[in-house]
Coordinates of C-alpha atoms in Angstrom, one line a residue:
M1 CA 26.0 -6.5 49.4
K2 CA 27.8 -9.3 47.1
T3 CA 24.5 -10.7 46.7
L4 CA 22.5 -7.6 45.6
I5 CA 25.9 -6.7 42.9
S6 CA 25.8 -10.7 41.7
A7 CA 21.8 -10.0 41.3
I8 CA 22.5 -6.8 39.2
L9 CA 25.0 -8.2 36.7
I10 CA 23.1 -10.7 36.2
C11 CA 19.8 -9.2 35.1
F12 CA 22.0 -6.7 33.0
S13 CA 23.4 -9.9 31.0
S14 CA 20.6 -11.6 30.4
F15 CA 19.4 -8.3 28.6
A16 CA 22.4 -8.6 26.4
L17 CA 22.4 -12.1 24.8
A18 CA 20.0 -11.7 22.1
T19 CA 19.0 -14.4 19.9
D20 CA 18.6 -14.8 16.2
A21 CA 15.8 -16.5 14.9
S22 CA 13.5 -16.8 11.7
W23 CA 10.1 -18.1 10.3
E24 CA 9.8 -18.9 6.8
K25 CA 6.2 -19.3 5.2
S26 CA 5.1 -20.6 1.3
R27 CA 1.9 -20.0 0.1
V28 CA 0.0 -20.6 -3.5
G29 CA -1.3 -17.1 -4.2
Y30 CA -5.0 -15.9 -5.0
T31 CA -6.3 -15.9 -8.2
I32 CA -7.7 -12.3 -9.6
Y33 CA -10.8 -12.3 -11.6
Y34 CA -11.2 -9.4 -13.1
S35 CA -9.2 -6.0 -14.3
G36 CA -8.9 -4.0 -10.9
G37 CA -9.4 -6.9 -8.9
Y38 CA -6.5 -7.8 -6.0
A39 CA -5.7 -10.5 -3.9
E40 CA -3.9 -10.9 -0.2
T41 CA -1.9 -13.8 0.6
P42 CA -0.9 -13.6 4.6
F43 CA 1.9 -15.2 6.2
N44 CA 2.4 -15.4 9.7
D45 CA 3.9 -17.8 12.4
L46 CA 2.4 -18.1 15.7
N47 CA 5.2 -19.8 16.9
V48 CA 7.4 -16.9 17.5
P49 CA 7.8 -15.7 21.3
R50 CA 5.3 -13.8 22.3
Y51 CA 7.3 -10.6 23.6
G52 CA 10.4 -8.7 23.1
T53 CA 11.0 -9.8 19.4
S54 CA 12.5 -7.3 16.7
I55 CA 12.3 -8.0 13.0
T56 CA 15.9 -7.6 11.8
N57 CA 15.1 -8.4 8.2
V58 CA 12.5 -9.1 5.6
T59 CA 13.1 -11.6 2.7
W60 CA 10.5 -12.5 -0.1
D61 CA 10.4 -14.5 -3.2
Y62 CA 6.8 -14.7 -5.4
N63 CA 5.6 -15.3 -8.4
E64 CA 4.8 -12.6 -11.2
L65 CA 1.4 -12.3 -12.5
P66 CA 0.9 -12.2 -16.5
A67 CA -1.1 -9.2 -16.6
T68 CA -0.3 -5.9 -18.5
N69 CA 0.3 -3.9 -14.9
T70 CA 0.1 -5.4 -11.6
I71 CA 0.8 -3.5 -8.5
V72 CA 3.0 -5.3 -5.5
K73 CA 3.3 -4.3 -2.2
L74 CA 4.1 -6.4 0.6
C75 CA 2.4 -5.2 3.8
Y76 CA 2.6 -5.7 7.8
Q77 CA -0.1 -5.8 10.1
K78 CA 0.5 -5.9 13.8
Q79 CA -0.8 -9.0 15.4
Y80 CA -4.3 -8.7 16.3
S81 CA -5.1 -6.3 13.6
H82 CA -6.6 -6.5 10.5
S83 CA -5.3 -3.0 8.8
N84 CA -1.6 -2.5 7.1
Y85 CA 0.8 -0.6 9.7
E86 CA 2.9 -0.2 6.9
C87 CA 4.1 -1.3 3.2
I88 CA 6.7 -1.3 1.0
D89 CA 6.5 -1.0 -3.0
I90 CA 7.4 -4.3 -4.6
T91 CA 5.8 -3.8 -7.8
G92 CA 9.0 -5.2 -10.5
A93 CA 11.4 -6.9 -7.9
P94 CA 10.0 -10.9 -7.5
Q95 CA 12.6 -11.8 -5.2
G96 CA 14.3 -9.2 -2.3
N97 CA 14.3 -8.1 0.9
S98 CA 14.3 -5.1 2.9
D99 CA 14.9 -3.6 6.1
S100 CA 12.1 -1.3 6.2
F101 CA 9.9 -3.2 8.6
N102 CA 13.3 -3.5 11.4
G103 CA 11.9 -3.0 15.0
L104 CA 8.4 -4.2 14.4
D105 CA 7.3 -7.1 16.3
A106 CA 7.9 -10.5 14.4
R107 CA 4.7 -12.0 15.0
G108 CA 2.8 -9.7 12.9
T109 CA 1.3 -11.0 9.5
F110 CA 2.6 -10.2 6.1
Q111 CA 0.2 -9.8 3.0
L112 CA 1.6 -9.8 -0.2
Y113 CA -1.1 -7.4 -2.1
M114 CA -1.4 -7.9 -5.7
R115 CA -3.5 -5.5 -7.7
A116 CA -4.1 -6.4 -11.8
F117 CA -5.4 -4.6 -14.5
G118 CA -5.4 -5.4 -18.2
D119 CA -7.1 -8.0 -20.2
N120 CA -7.4 -11.9 -20.0
F121 CA -8.8 -12.6 -16.8
P122 CA -9.1 -14.4 -14.4
I123 CA -5.3 -14.5 -14.0
Y124 CA -3.3 -16.7 -11.7
S125 CA 0.6 -17.1 -11.5
T126 CA 1.3 -19.8 -14.7
Q127 CA 3.8 -21.4 -12.5
R128 CA 1.0 -21.9 -9.3
L129 CA 4.3 -22.4 -7.7
P130 CA 4.1 -20.8 -4.0
D131 CA 5.1 -17.2 -2.8
T132 CA 7.6 -17.4 0.4
V133 CA 8.2 -14.4 2.7
R134 CA 10.8 -15.1 5.7
V135 CA 11.3 -12.8 8.5
D136 CA 14.6 -12.8 10.6
Y137 CA 14.2 -11.4 14.3
N138 CA 16.1 -11.2 17.5
F139 CA 14.5 -11.4 21.1

C-alpha cells in the first residue's frame, strides 16, 4: 500500500514541475517587388521538446519597410502545417509582445507577413537588419 501511495505522489509531483524555456530566431526579411506584393519570413526552432510544450509569450522586433502603406501580421502555423492557424495584426508596432498565442505548441512556426502598397518598388528594409521572434514556453 505504501508503494502505491508513493508512486501516485511521484506521478502527481512530476506534473507540478513545469520548466520555463524559450527560443529566439533572427532572419533578414525578403524583398517585395511590386505594389500589393508580400513577403513571409518563417521562424521556428526544432530543438523544442516534441510534446507537452505551451507558449506563454511571444515577442517580436521587425524592421519597417519604406512603403506608403504596409500591412504586417504575425501568424502561427501548427507543426507540419502550411496554413496559418492564428494571426495578429502588428502593423505599426515594430517591437512588441502578445499573449494571443498562449497555450499553443511551441514547436509551431511563426510567419512574419508583410504586404506593401505604394510606389518605388522593389522595397526592403533599408537597414538590412534581421527581424526577430522570441517564444517563451513551458513544458
